[in-house]
CSV table of C-alpha atoms and ligand atoms in Angstrom, one decimal:
chain,number,residue,atom,x,y,z
A,1,UNK,CA,6.5,21.5,-52.5
A,2,UNK,CA,8.5,19.8,-49.7
A,3,UNK,CA,7.3,18.1,-46.5
A,4,UNK,CA,8.7,21.1,-44.6
A,5,UNK,CA,6.4,23.4,-46.7
A,6,UNK,CA,3.3,21.4,-45.9
A,7,UNK,CA,4.3,21.2,-42.2
A,8,UNK,CA,4.7,24.9,-42.1
A,9,UNK,CA,1.4,25.4,-43.8
A,10,UNK,CA,-0.7,23.1,-41.6
A,11,UNK,CA,0.9,22.3,-38.3
A,12,UNK,CA,-0.1,24.7,-35.5
A,13,UNK,CA,2.6,27.3,-34.9
A,14,UNK,CA,2.6,26.6,-31.2
A,15,UNK,CA,3.4,22.9,-31.8
A,16,UNK,CA,6.1,23.8,-34.3
A,17,UNK,CA,7.7,26.0,-31.7
A,18,UNK,CA,7.9,23.1,-29.2
A,19,UNK,CA,10.8,20.7,-28.8
A,20,UNK,CA,9.8,17.0,-28.1
A,21,UNK,CA,10.0,15.9,-24.5
A,22,UNK,CA,13.6,14.7,-24.2
A,23,UNK,CA,14.2,11.3,-22.6
A,24,UNK,CA,17.9,11.0,-21.7
A,25,UNK,CA,19.7,7.8,-22.8
A,26,UNK,CA,21.7,6.2,-20.0
A,27,UNK,CA,23.3,2.9,-21.1
A,28,UNK,CA,25.5,1.5,-18.4
A,29,UNK,CA,25.0,4.6,-16.2
A,30,UNK,CA,23.7,4.9,-12.6
A,31,UNK,CA,20.3,6.2,-13.5
A,32,UNK,CA,19.1,8.8,-10.9
A,33,UNK,CA,17.2,11.1,-13.3
A,34,UNK,CA,13.7,9.8,-13.6
A,35,UNK,CA,12.4,8.8,-10.1
A,36,UNK,CA,12.3,5.1,-11.0
A,37,UNK,CA,12.4,2.4,-8.3
A,38,UNK,CA,16.0,1.0,-8.5
A,39,UNK,CA,15.3,-2.5,-7.3
A,40,UNK,CA,15.0,-5.3,-9.9
A,41,UNK,CA,12.2,-7.9,-9.3
A,42,UNK,CA,13.1,-10.8,-7.1
A,43,UNK,CA,13.5,-14.1,-9.0
A,44,UNK,CA,10.2,-15.8,-7.8
A,45,UNK,CA,8.2,-12.7,-8.8
A,46,UNK,CA,9.9,-12.7,-12.2
A,47,UNK,CA,8.8,-16.3,-12.7
A,48,UNK,CA,5.2,-15.3,-11.9
A,49,UNK,CA,5.4,-12.4,-14.4
A,50,UNK,CA,6.8,-14.7,-17.0
A,51,UNK,CA,3.9,-17.2,-16.5
A,52,UNK,CA,1.4,-14.4,-16.7
A,53,UNK,CA,2.9,-13.0,-19.9
A,54,UNK,CA,3.1,-16.4,-21.5
A,55,UNK,CA,-0.6,-16.9,-21.1
A,56,UNK,CA,-1.7,-13.6,-22.8
A,57,UNK,CA,-3.6,-14.1,-26.1
A,58,UNK,CA,-1.7,-11.3,-28.0
A,59,UNK,CA,-3.7,-12.0,-31.1
A,60,UNK,CA,-6.8,-10.5,-29.4
A,61,UNK,CA,-7.5,-7.0,-28.3
A,62,UNK,CA,-7.1,-6.4,-24.6
A,63,UNK,CA,-10.0,-6.0,-22.2
A,64,UNK,CA,-11.2,-2.4,-23.0
A,65,UNK,CA,-12.2,-1.9,-19.4
A,66,UNK,CA,-9.0,-3.5,-17.9
A,67,UNK,CA,-11.3,-5.0,-15.3
A,68,UNK,CA,-8.6,-7.2,-13.7
A,69,UNK,CA,-6.3,-4.3,-13.2
A,70,UNK,CA,-9.0,-2.1,-11.8
A,71,UNK,CA,-10.1,-4.8,-9.4
A,72,UNK,CA,-6.5,-5.4,-8.2
A,73,UNK,CA,-6.1,-1.6,-7.6
A,74,UNK,CA,-9.4,-1.5,-5.8
A,75,UNK,CA,-8.3,-4.3,-3.5
A,76,UNK,CA,-4.8,-2.9,-2.9
A,77,UNK,CA,-6.1,0.6,-2.2
A,78,UNK,CA,-9.2,-0.4,-0.3
A,79,UNK,CA,-11.4,1.7,-2.5
A,80,UNK,CA,-15.1,1.9,-1.7
A,81,UNK,CA,-17.6,1.0,-4.4
A,82,UNK,CA,-18.9,4.6,-4.2
A,83,UNK,CA,-15.8,6.0,-6.1
A,84,UNK,CA,-14.8,5.3,-9.7
A,85,UNK,CA,-11.5,4.5,-11.2
A,86,UNK,CA,-10.1,4.9,-14.7
A,87,UNK,CA,-6.8,3.7,-16.0
A,88,UNK,CA,-4.3,5.3,-18.3
A,89,UNK,CA,-1.1,4.4,-20.2
A,90,UNK,CA,0.8,6.1,-17.5
A,91,UNK,CA,-0.7,9.0,-15.5
A,92,UNK,CA,0.7,11.1,-18.4
A,93,UNK,CA,-2.1,9.7,-20.6
A,94,UNK,CA,-4.7,10.5,-17.9
A,95,UNK,CA,-3.5,14.1,-17.8
A,96,UNK,CA,-4.0,14.3,-21.5
A,97,UNK,CA,-7.5,12.7,-21.2
A,98,UNK,CA,-8.6,15.1,-18.4
A,99,UNK,CA,-7.3,18.1,-20.3
A,100,UNK,CA,-8.9,17.2,-23.5
A,101,UNK,CA,-12.3,16.6,-21.8
A,102,UNK,CA,-12.2,20.0,-20.2
A,103,UNK,CA,-10.6,22.2,-22.9
A,104,UNK,CA,-13.6,24.3,-23.9
A,105,UNK,CA,-12.6,27.3,-26.0
A,106,UNK,CA,-11.2,29.9,-23.7
A,107,UNK,CA,-11.1,27.6,-20.7
A,108,UNK,CA,-8.2,28.2,-18.2
A,109,UNK,CA,-5.8,25.6,-16.7
A,110,UNK,CA,-4.0,26.9,-13.6
A,111,UNK,CA,-1.1,25.3,-11.7
A,112,UNK,CA,1.6,26.5,-9.3
A,113,UNK,CA,5.1,26.8,-10.7
A,114,UNK,CA,7.5,25.2,-10.9
A,115,UNK,CA,5.5,21.9,-11.1
A,116,UNK,CA,5.2,18.9,-13.4
A,117,UNK,CA,5.9,20.2,-16.9
A,118,UNK,CA,3.3,18.0,-18.6
A,119,UNK,CA,0.4,20.1,-17.2
A,120,UNK,CA,1.4,23.1,-19.2
A,121,UNK,CA,2.3,21.1,-22.3
A,122,UNK,CA,-1.1,19.5,-22.3
A,123,UNK,CA,-2.8,22.9,-22.0
A,124,UNK,CA,-0.9,23.9,-25.2
A,125,UNK,CA,-1.8,20.6,-27.0
A,126,UNK,CA,-5.5,21.1,-26.2
A,127,UNK,CA,-5.7,24.9,-26.6
A,128,UNK,CA,-6.4,25.7,-22.9
A,129,UNK,CA,-5.1,29.0,-21.6
A,130,UNK,CA,-2.4,28.2,-19.1
A,131,UNK,CA,-1.9,30.3,-16.0
A,132,UNK,CA,1.1,29.6,-13.7
A,133,UNK,CA,1.2,30.9,-10.1
A,134,UNK,CA,4.7,31.0,-8.6
A,135,UNK,CA,5.4,29.0,-5.4
A,136,UNK,CA,6.9,30.8,-2.4
A,137,UNK,CA,10.7,30.8,-2.4
A,138,UNK,CA,10.6,27.8,0.0
A,139,UNK,CA,8.4,26.1,-2.5
A,140,UNK,CA,5.3,26.2,-0.3
A,141,UNK,CA,2.0,27.0,-2.0
A,142,UNK,CA,1.4,30.7,-2.1
A,143,UNK,CA,-2.2,30.4,-1.0
A,144,UNK,CA,-3.0,34.1,-1.2
A,145,UNK,CA,-1.7,34.3,-4.8
A,146,UNK,CA,-3.4,31.1,-5.7
A,147,UNK,CA,-6.8,32.2,-4.4
A,148,UNK,CA,-6.4,35.6,-6.1
A,149,UNK,CA,-5.6,33.9,-9.4
A,150,UNK,CA,-8.5,31.5,-9.0
A,151,UNK,CA,-10.9,34.4,-8.3
A,152,UNK,CA,-9.6,36.3,-11.4
A,153,UNK,CA,-9.2,33.5,-13.9
A,154,UNK,CA,-12.1,31.1,-12.8
A,155,UNK,CA,-10.1,28.1,-14.0
A,156,UNK,CA,-11.8,25.0,-15.4
A,157,UNK,CA,-8.9,22.9,-14.3
A,158,UNK,CA,-6.2,23.1,-11.6
A,159,UNK,CA,-3.3,20.7,-11.2
A,160,UNK,CA,-1.6,20.3,-7.8
A,161,UNK,CA,1.2,17.8,-7.6
A,162,UNK,CA,1.0,16.4,-4.0
A,163,UNK,CA,4.0,16.1,-3.3
A,164,UNK,CA,5.3,18.4,-5.9
A,165,UNK,CA,7.7,17.5,-8.7
A,166,UNK,CA,10.4,18.9,-9.2
A,167,UNK,CA,10.6,20.5,-5.7
A,168,UNK,CA,9.8,17.4,-3.7
A,169,UNK,CA,7.8,19.0,-0.9
A,170,UNK,CA,4.3,18.3,0.2
A,171,UNK,CA,2.0,21.3,0.2
A,172,UNK,CA,-0.1,21.9,3.4
A,173,UNK,CA,-3.3,19.8,3.3
A,174,UNK,CA,-5.3,22.8,4.6
A,175,UNK,CA,-4.0,25.0,1.8
A,176,UNK,CA,-4.8,22.4,-0.8
A,177,UNK,CA,-8.3,22.1,0.7
A,178,UNK,CA,-8.8,25.9,0.5
A,179,UNK,CA,-7.8,25.8,-3.2
A,180,UNK,CA,-10.1,22.8,-4.0
A,181,UNK,CA,-13.0,24.6,-2.3
A,182,UNK,CA,-12.3,27.9,-4.2
A,183,UNK,CA,-11.9,26.4,-7.7
A,184,UNK,CA,-15.1,26.6,-9.8
A,185,UNK,CA,-13.8,23.7,-11.9
A,186,UNK,CA,-12.0,20.4,-11.4
A,187,UNK,CA,-8.9,20.0,-9.2
A,188,UNK,CA,-6.5,17.2,-10.0
A,189,UNK,CA,-4.4,16.3,-7.0
A,190,UNK,CA,-1.5,14.4,-8.6
A,191,UNK,CA,-0.2,11.9,-6.1
A,192,UNK,CA,2.5,10.3,-8.3
A,193,UNK,CA,4.8,10.2,-5.2
A,194,UNK,CA,2.2,9.0,-2.7
A,195,UNK,CA,4.2,6.0,-1.6
A,196,UNK,CA,6.9,8.2,-0.1
A,197,UNK,CA,4.6,10.9,1.4
A,198,UNK,CA,2.8,11.3,4.8
A,199,UNK,CA,-0.5,12.4,3.4
A,200,UNK,CA,-3.1,11.7,0.7
A,201,UNK,CA,-6.4,13.0,-0.5
A,202,UNK,CA,-7.5,9.6,-1.8
A,203,UNK,CA,-9.5,8.8,1.4
A,204,UNK,CA,-11.2,12.2,1.0
A,205,UNK,CA,-12.6,12.0,-2.5
A,206,UNK,CA,-16.2,11.9,-1.3
A,207,UNK,CA,-15.8,15.3,0.5
A,208,UNK,CA,-15.3,17.2,-2.7
A,209,UNK,CA,-17.4,17.2,-5.8
A,210,UNK,CA,-14.6,18.6,-7.9
A,211,UNK,CA,-11.6,16.4,-6.9
A,212,UNK,CA,-9.7,13.8,-8.9
A,213,UNK,CA,-6.8,12.0,-7.3
A,214,UNK,CA,-4.3,11.0,-9.9
A,215,UNK,CA,-1.7,8.3,-9.3
A,216,UNK,CA,0.9,6.1,-11.0
A,217,UNK,CA,2.6,2.8,-10.3
A,218,UNK,CA,5.7,4.2,-12.1
A,219,UNK,CA,7.5,5.2,-8.9
A,220,UNK,CA,6.8,2.0,-7.0
A,221,UNK,CA,8.6,-0.3,-9.4
A,222,UNK,CA,6.5,-0.5,-12.5
A,223,UNK,CA,7.5,2.4,-14.7
A,224,UNK,CA,7.9,0.1,-17.7
A,225,UNK,CA,4.3,-1.1,-17.5
A,226,UNK,CA,2.9,2.4,-18.1
A,227,UNK,CA,0.0,2.3,-15.8
A,228,UNK,CA,-1.6,5.3,-14.1
A,229,UNK,CA,-5.0,5.7,-12.5
A,230,UNK,CA,-7.5,8.4,-11.6
A,231,UNK,CA,-10.0,8.1,-8.7
A,232,UNK,CA,-13.0,10.3,-8.5
A,233,UNK,CA,-16.8,10.4,-8.2
A,234,UNK,CA,-18.4,8.1,-10.8
A,235,UNK,CA,-19.7,11.2,-12.7
A,236,UNK,CA,-16.2,12.3,-13.5
A,237,UNK,CA,-15.0,8.8,-14.4
A,238,UNK,CA,-17.9,8.4,-16.9
A,239,UNK,CA,-16.8,11.5,-18.8
A,240,UNK,CA,-13.1,10.6,-18.8
A,241,UNK,CA,-14.0,7.2,-20.2
A,242,UNK,CA,-15.6,8.9,-23.2
A,243,UNK,CA,-12.2,10.5,-24.1
A,244,UNK,CA,-10.1,7.4,-23.3
A,245,UNK,CA,-9.0,5.3,-26.3
A,246,UNK,CA,-10.9,2.0,-26.3
A,247,UNK,CA,-7.8,-0.2,-25.7
A,248,UNK,CA,-5.4,2.2,-24.0
A,249,UNK,CA,-4.0,-0.4,-21.6
A,250,UNK,CA,-2.2,-3.1,-23.5
A,251,UNK,CA,-2.7,-6.8,-22.7
A,252,UNK,CA,0.8,-7.4,-21.4
A,253,UNK,CA,0.4,-4.6,-18.8
A,254,UNK,CA,-3.1,-5.9,-17.9
A,255,UNK,CA,-1.6,-9.4,-17.3
A,256,UNK,CA,1.4,-8.2,-15.3
A,257,UNK,CA,0.1,-5.4,-13.1
A,258,UNK,CA,-2.2,-7.6,-11.0
A,259,UNK,CA,0.7,-10.0,-10.3
A,260,UNK,CA,2.9,-7.2,-9.0
A,261,UNK,CA,0.1,-5.4,-7.1
A,262,UNK,CA,-0.5,-8.7,-5.2
A,263,UNK,CA,3.1,-8.4,-3.9
A,264,UNK,CA,2.0,-5.8,-1.3
A,265,UNK,CA,4.7,-6.8,1.2
A,266,UNK,CA,7.4,-6.4,-1.4
A,267,UNK,CA,6.2,-3.0,-2.5
A,268,UNK,CA,5.9,-1.8,1.1
A,269,UNK,CA,9.4,-3.1,2.0
A,270,UNK,CA,10.9,-1.2,-1.0
A,271,UNK,CA,9.2,2.0,-0.1
A,272,UNK,CA,10.5,1.7,3.5
A,273,UNK,CA,14.0,1.0,2.2
A,274,UNK,CA,13.8,4.0,-0.2
A,275,UNK,CA,12.6,6.3,2.5
A,276,UNK,CA,15.5,5.2,4.8
A,277,UNK,CA,17.9,5.8,1.9
A,278,UNK,CA,16.3,9.2,1.3
A,279,UNK,CA,17.0,10.2,4.9
A,280,UNK,CA,20.6,9.1,4.6
A,281,UNK,CA,21.1,10.9,1.2
A,282,UNK,CA,19.4,14.0,2.5
A,283,UNK,CA,21.7,14.2,5.6
A,284,UNK,CA,24.8,13.5,3.5
A,285,UNK,CA,23.9,16.2,0.9
A,286,UNK,CA,23.3,18.7,3.6
A,287,UNK,CA,26.9,18.3,4.8
A,288,UNK,CA,28.4,19.1,1.4
A,289,UNK,CA,30.0,22.6,1.3
A,290,UNK,CA,27.9,25.0,-0.8
A,291,UNK,CA,25.0,22.6,-1.2
A,292,UNK,CA,21.4,23.3,0.0
A,293,UNK,CA,19.1,20.4,0.0
A,294,UNK,CA,15.3,20.9,0.2
A,295,UNK,CA,12.8,18.9,2.3
A,296,UNK,CA,11.3,16.0,0.3
A,297,UNK,CA,8.4,13.6,0.6
A,298,UNK,CA,9.2,11.9,-2.6
A,299,UNK,CA,11.8,9.4,-3.9
A,300,UNK,CA,14.1,12.3,-5.0
A,301,UNK,CA,15.9,15.2,-3.5
A,302,UNK,CA,16.2,18.7,-4.9
A,303,UNK,CA,19.6,20.2,-4.2
A,304,UNK,CA,21.0,23.6,-5.0
A,305,UNK,CA,24.7,23.4,-5.8
A,306,UNK,CA,27.3,26.0,-6.6
A,307,UNK,CA,27.3,25.3,-10.4
A,308,UNK,CA,24.5,22.9,-11.6
A,309,UNK,CA,25.6,22.6,-15.3
A,310,UNK,CA,29.2,21.9,-14.3
A,311,UNK,CA,28.2,19.4,-11.5
A,312,UNK,CA,25.7,17.7,-13.9
A,313,UNK,CA,28.5,17.2,-16.4
A,314,UNK,CA,31.0,16.0,-13.8
A,315,UNK,CA,28.5,13.4,-12.5
A,316,UNK,CA,27.8,12.3,-16.0
A,317,UNK,CA,31.5,11.8,-16.6
A,318,UNK,CA,31.5,9.7,-13.4
A,319,UNK,CA,28.8,7.6,-14.9
A,320,UNK,CA,25.9,9.0,-12.9
A,321,UNK,CA,22.9,10.6,-14.5
A,322,UNK,CA,20.8,13.1,-12.5
A,323,UNK,CA,18.5,15.9,-13.8
A,324,UNK,CA,19.7,19.5,-14.0
A,325,UNK,CA,16.8,21.9,-13.5
A,326,UNK,CA,19.0,25.0,-14.0
A,327,UNK,CA,17.2,27.3,-16.4
A,328,UNK,CA,13.8,25.7,-15.9
A,329,UNK,CA,12.4,28.3,-13.6
A,330,UNK,CA,13.9,31.2,-11.6
A,331,UNK,CA,13.2,29.3,-8.3
A,332,UNK,CA,15.3,26.4,-9.6
A,333,UNK,CA,18.5,28.2,-10.1
A,334,UNK,CA,21.4,25.8,-10.0
A,335,UNK,CA,19.2,23.0,-8.8
A,336,UNK,CA,19.8,19.3,-9.4
A,337,UNK,CA,17.1,16.7,-9.0
A,338,UNK,CA,18.5,13.4,-7.7
A,339,UNK,CA,16.4,10.2,-7.5
A,340,UNK,CA,17.0,8.0,-4.5
A,341,UNK,CA,18.8,4.9,-5.8
A,342,UNK,CA,20.0,1.7,-4.1
A,343,UNK,CA,22.4,2.1,-1.2
A,344,UNK,CA,25.4,1.3,-3.5
A,345,UNK,CA,24.2,3.8,-6.1
A,346,UNK,CA,23.7,6.5,-3.5
A,347,UNK,CA,27.2,5.7,-2.2
A,348,UNK,CA,28.7,6.2,-5.7
A,349,UNK,CA,26.8,9.5,-6.0
A,350,UNK,CA,28.0,10.8,-2.7
A,351,UNK,CA,31.5,9.8,-3.4
A,352,UNK,CA,31.4,11.6,-6.8
A,353,UNK,CA,29.8,14.7,-5.2
A,354,UNK,CA,32.5,14.9,-2.5
A,355,UNK,CA,35.1,15.6,-5.3
A,356,UNK,CA,33.2,18.6,-6.6
A,357,UNK,CA,33.4,22.2,-5.5
B,401,PMP,N1,2.8,13.3,-12.3
B,401,PMP,C1,3.9,13.7,-11.7
B,401,PMP,C2,3.9,14.7,-10.7
B,401,PMP,C3,5.1,13.1,-12.2
B,401,PMP,O1,6.3,13.5,-11.6
B,401,PMP,C4,5.1,12.2,-13.2
B,401,PMP,C5,6.4,11.5,-13.7
B,401,PMP,N2,7.5,12.2,-13.8
B,401,PMP,C6,3.9,11.8,-13.8
B,401,PMP,C7,2.7,12.4,-13.3
B,401,PMP,C8,3.8,10.9,-14.9
B,401,PMP,O2,4.1,9.6,-14.5
B,401,PMP,P1,3.7,8.3,-15.4
B,401,PMP,O3,3.2,8.8,-16.7
B,401,PMP,O4,4.9,7.5,-15.4
B,401,PMP,O5,2.5,7.6,-14.7
């Protein structure tokens, strides 16, 4: 018997049918594919990070509760004591934790489509039945279709990315509220891009017994730390903590995150700079012949181009990595997702795009 034979005999067929989530390699390239913050840390902050890392007792397990990180987040977000917070190794891990806590046999996960692909993948990992509800052609939430699907499917779990990835737009707050009130189970409002958006449900947690707000520090300059957080009523946090691995947040992340979260002015300045660059990029993309750019409240822009696969390859040949979403979903035909970079990176992107037809 070979390893392949045993794999075929015991690994679930739906897992065997998957391909692993592909992370593109981009050595030496202008990296505009993953919604990272493009600014390196200023030297004085690097020195503080180095000192914090040097002091970590790596021979010991980290603090299982990650108390220092939770405290730093509570301060920087101004969270009241009445709400709970749980941390994850990226918000990716929190999605997995939430799904595995709710995946009763036969339970349904529902999400609009296209949205963040990890929702559906986690439904599959945990054996939830996944129901996707198409967005309107302008990527707005199709509230009628959502409410109808909710009434029919009675989902245990609904994910709403607010703003949405990969479309970039922010759903109407009233529509989101109607969905939250209609869902018999839990609604996760995923605010990965909150730093670039005009609205948030974080201050409204107490209004809804079935709301978790999910966030990440990945888009504000700390993607390498792998730190996400979920905020909700303490009753929800208590259950999620039972599913969380005891030491899910490593000691180096626990040491560094509070140092960076204390740099509130730096983080705010970078968000302002990226929003200004987003405005500039959006305006420039809109003037390109044959290009449609969609409104965004994130640190990326979604653009429909005449030939996404060809444009993706031409940009790659020019040393610029973006994300082609062509083939992902009918609504994303010939769409490229372009992360907002530094002014120089955006200039290089626009110069390369101007040569394409
Ligand atoms: N949610 C959304 C909507 C995202 O776009 C992403 C990152 N692409 C994540 C969650 C996961 O972020 P992380 O695991 O880096 O916290």
